[in-house]
XYZ file of C-alpha atoms in Angstrom:
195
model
C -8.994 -70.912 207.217
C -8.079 -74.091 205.326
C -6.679 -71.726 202.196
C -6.675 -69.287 200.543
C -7.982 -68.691 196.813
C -5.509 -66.071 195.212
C -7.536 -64.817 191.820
C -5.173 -63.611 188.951
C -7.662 -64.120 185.921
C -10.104 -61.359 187.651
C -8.003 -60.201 190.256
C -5.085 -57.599 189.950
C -2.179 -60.225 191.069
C 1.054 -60.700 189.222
C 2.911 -63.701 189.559
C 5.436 -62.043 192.003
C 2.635 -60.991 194.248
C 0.708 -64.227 193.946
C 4.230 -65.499 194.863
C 4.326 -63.748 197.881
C 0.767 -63.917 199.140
C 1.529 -68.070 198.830
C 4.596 -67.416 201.042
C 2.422 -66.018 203.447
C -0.142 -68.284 203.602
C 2.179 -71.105 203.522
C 3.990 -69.792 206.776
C 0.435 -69.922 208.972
C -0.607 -73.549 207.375
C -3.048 -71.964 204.700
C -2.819 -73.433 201.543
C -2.354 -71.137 198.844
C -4.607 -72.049 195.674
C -4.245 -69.201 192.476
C -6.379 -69.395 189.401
C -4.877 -67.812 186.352
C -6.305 -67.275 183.025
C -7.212 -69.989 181.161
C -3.932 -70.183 178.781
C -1.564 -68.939 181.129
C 0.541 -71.864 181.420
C 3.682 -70.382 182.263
C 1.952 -68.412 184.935
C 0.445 -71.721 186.626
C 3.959 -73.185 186.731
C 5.507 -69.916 188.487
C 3.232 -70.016 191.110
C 3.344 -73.534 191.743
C 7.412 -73.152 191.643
C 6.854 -70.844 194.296
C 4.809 -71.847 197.109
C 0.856 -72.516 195.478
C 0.084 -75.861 196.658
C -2.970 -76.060 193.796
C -4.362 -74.051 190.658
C -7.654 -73.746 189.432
C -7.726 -73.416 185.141
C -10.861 -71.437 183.973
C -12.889 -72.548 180.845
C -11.844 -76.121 180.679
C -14.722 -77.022 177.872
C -12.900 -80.377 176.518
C -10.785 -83.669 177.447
C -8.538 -82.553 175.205
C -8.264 -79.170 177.903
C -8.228 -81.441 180.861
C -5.025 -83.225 179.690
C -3.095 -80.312 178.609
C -3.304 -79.013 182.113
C -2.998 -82.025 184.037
C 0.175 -82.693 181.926
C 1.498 -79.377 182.882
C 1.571 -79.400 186.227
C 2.419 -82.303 187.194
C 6.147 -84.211 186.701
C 7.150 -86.797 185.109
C 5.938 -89.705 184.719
C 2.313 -88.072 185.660
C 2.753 -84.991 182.899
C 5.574 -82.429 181.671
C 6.160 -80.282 184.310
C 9.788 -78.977 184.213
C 11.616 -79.019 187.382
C 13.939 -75.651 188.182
C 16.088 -76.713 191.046
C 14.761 -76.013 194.815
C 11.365 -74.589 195.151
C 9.245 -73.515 197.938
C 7.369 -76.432 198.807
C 11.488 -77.504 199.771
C 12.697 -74.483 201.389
C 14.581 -74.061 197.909
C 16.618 -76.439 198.625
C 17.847 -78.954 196.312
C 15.952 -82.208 197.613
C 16.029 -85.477 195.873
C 14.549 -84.674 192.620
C 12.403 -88.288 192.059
C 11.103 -88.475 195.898
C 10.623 -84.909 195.542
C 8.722 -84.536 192.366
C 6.535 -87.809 193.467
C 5.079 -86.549 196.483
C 4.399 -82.606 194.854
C 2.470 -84.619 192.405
C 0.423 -85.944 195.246
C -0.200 -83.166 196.691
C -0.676 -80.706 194.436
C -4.486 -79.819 193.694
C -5.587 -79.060 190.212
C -9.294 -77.447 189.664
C -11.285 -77.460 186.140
C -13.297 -74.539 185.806
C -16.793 -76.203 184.524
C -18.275 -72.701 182.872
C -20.307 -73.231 179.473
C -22.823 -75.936 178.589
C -20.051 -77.488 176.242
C -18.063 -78.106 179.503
C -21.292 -79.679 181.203
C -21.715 -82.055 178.341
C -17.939 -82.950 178.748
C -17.820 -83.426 182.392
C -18.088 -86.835 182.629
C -14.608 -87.318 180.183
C -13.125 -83.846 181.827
C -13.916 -85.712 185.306
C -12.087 -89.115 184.225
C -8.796 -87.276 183.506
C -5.438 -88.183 184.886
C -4.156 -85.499 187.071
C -7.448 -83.444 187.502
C -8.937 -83.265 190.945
C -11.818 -81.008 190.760
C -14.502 -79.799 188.999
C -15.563 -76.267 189.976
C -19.111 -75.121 187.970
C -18.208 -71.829 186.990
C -21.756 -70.840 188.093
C -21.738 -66.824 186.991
C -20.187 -67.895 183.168
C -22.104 -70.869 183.024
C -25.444 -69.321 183.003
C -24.421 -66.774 180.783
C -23.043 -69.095 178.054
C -26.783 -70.696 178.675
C -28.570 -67.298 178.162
C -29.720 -67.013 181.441
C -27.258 -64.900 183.007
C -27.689 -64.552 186.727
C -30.511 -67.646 187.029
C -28.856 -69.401 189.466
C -31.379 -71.958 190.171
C -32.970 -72.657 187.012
C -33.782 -75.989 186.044
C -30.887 -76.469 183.063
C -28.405 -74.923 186.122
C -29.912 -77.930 188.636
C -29.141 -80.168 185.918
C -25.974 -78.962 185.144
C -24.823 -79.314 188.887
C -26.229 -83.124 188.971
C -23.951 -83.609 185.533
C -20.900 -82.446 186.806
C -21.499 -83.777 190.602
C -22.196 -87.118 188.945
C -19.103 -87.378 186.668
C -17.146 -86.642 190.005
C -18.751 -89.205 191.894
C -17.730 -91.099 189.114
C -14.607 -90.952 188.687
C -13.577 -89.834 192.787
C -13.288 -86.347 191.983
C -14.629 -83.255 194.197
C -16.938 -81.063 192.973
C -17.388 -77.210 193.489
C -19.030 -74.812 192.954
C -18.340 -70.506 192.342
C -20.569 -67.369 192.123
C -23.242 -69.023 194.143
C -23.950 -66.252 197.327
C -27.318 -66.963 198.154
C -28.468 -69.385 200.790
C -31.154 -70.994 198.964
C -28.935 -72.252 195.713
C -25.797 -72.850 198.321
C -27.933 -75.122 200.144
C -29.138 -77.039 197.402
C -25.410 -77.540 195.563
C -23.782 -78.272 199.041
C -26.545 -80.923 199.517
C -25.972 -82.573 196.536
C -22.321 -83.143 197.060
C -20.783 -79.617 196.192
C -17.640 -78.677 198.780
């Protein structure tokens, strides 16, 4: 596997097991991605402190969103990140902080959850964001918030996908897609540009 997606919004993770499952992951070259809930902050900051090499933010509905987060988790001059000392991507060791805070910044992935129409309609300024590197159409909350819960590949869902796949082509961003398990709709996403 390339990684591995480590769910504490719906999952039953804390941050010290997260922590440990990205110590895991990071010893067999799996990179460890968490989501956590959509104003957990702190908790995104933790995990990244300790071995998550990318976070995915649910509910991400404005710009506004997009640059809080992007500003969080990366350093300065990028965002506001704090820096603790020696953290896992280091060993803990105390590396040279500028060098060392430069090249997490690089390499650290940060998803927007794309889950009501609101989000759809701001994809395109969501997409253009500093620091975000994803959009990921929340598919399950996104057809709910639409009042079609569970209509996975009905028409305002296709257009939604070619609204958020073109801001991302846009603006070099990848798009993705969640809560799509059936071949048909998989097929279609994928083959518009979904990864």
């Amino acid at each position: 596997f390339d990684w591995l997606f480590i769910d504490m919004e719906h999952g039953a993770f804390s941050v010290h097991e997260a922590t440990q499952l990205c110590f895991a992951s990071r010893t067999t070259g799996i990179s460890p991605i968490v989501r956590v809930c959509t104003a957990a902050l702190d908790d995104g900051t933790h995990a990244l402190d300790n071995g998550a090499q990318g976070l995915v933010i649910p509910h991400v509905d404005t710009p506004a969103q997009a640059k809080r987060i992007a500003q969080a988790f990366r350093y300065p001059p990028r965002g506001t990140r704090s820096w603790g000392g020696g953290i896992a991507q280091f060993g803990f060791q105390p590396p040279p902080v500028a060098a060392a805070q430069a090249q997490i910044n690089s390499e650290t992935l940060i998803v927007a959850m794309i889950e009501t129409a609101a989000a759809v309609a701001n994809a395109d300024a969501i997409a253009g964001t500093d620091g975000i590197d994803c959009l990921l159409i929340g598919t399950s909350d996104l057809t709910a918030d639409m009042g079609i819960s569970g209509q996975m590949g009905h028409e305002r869902v296709q257009a939604a996908y070619r609204a958020v796949i073109d801001a991302c082509k846009k603006h070099g961003k990848y798009p993705g897609m969640g809560g799509i398990y059936d071949e048909e709709n998989a097929r279609r996403y994928v083959s518009w540009g979904c990864q």
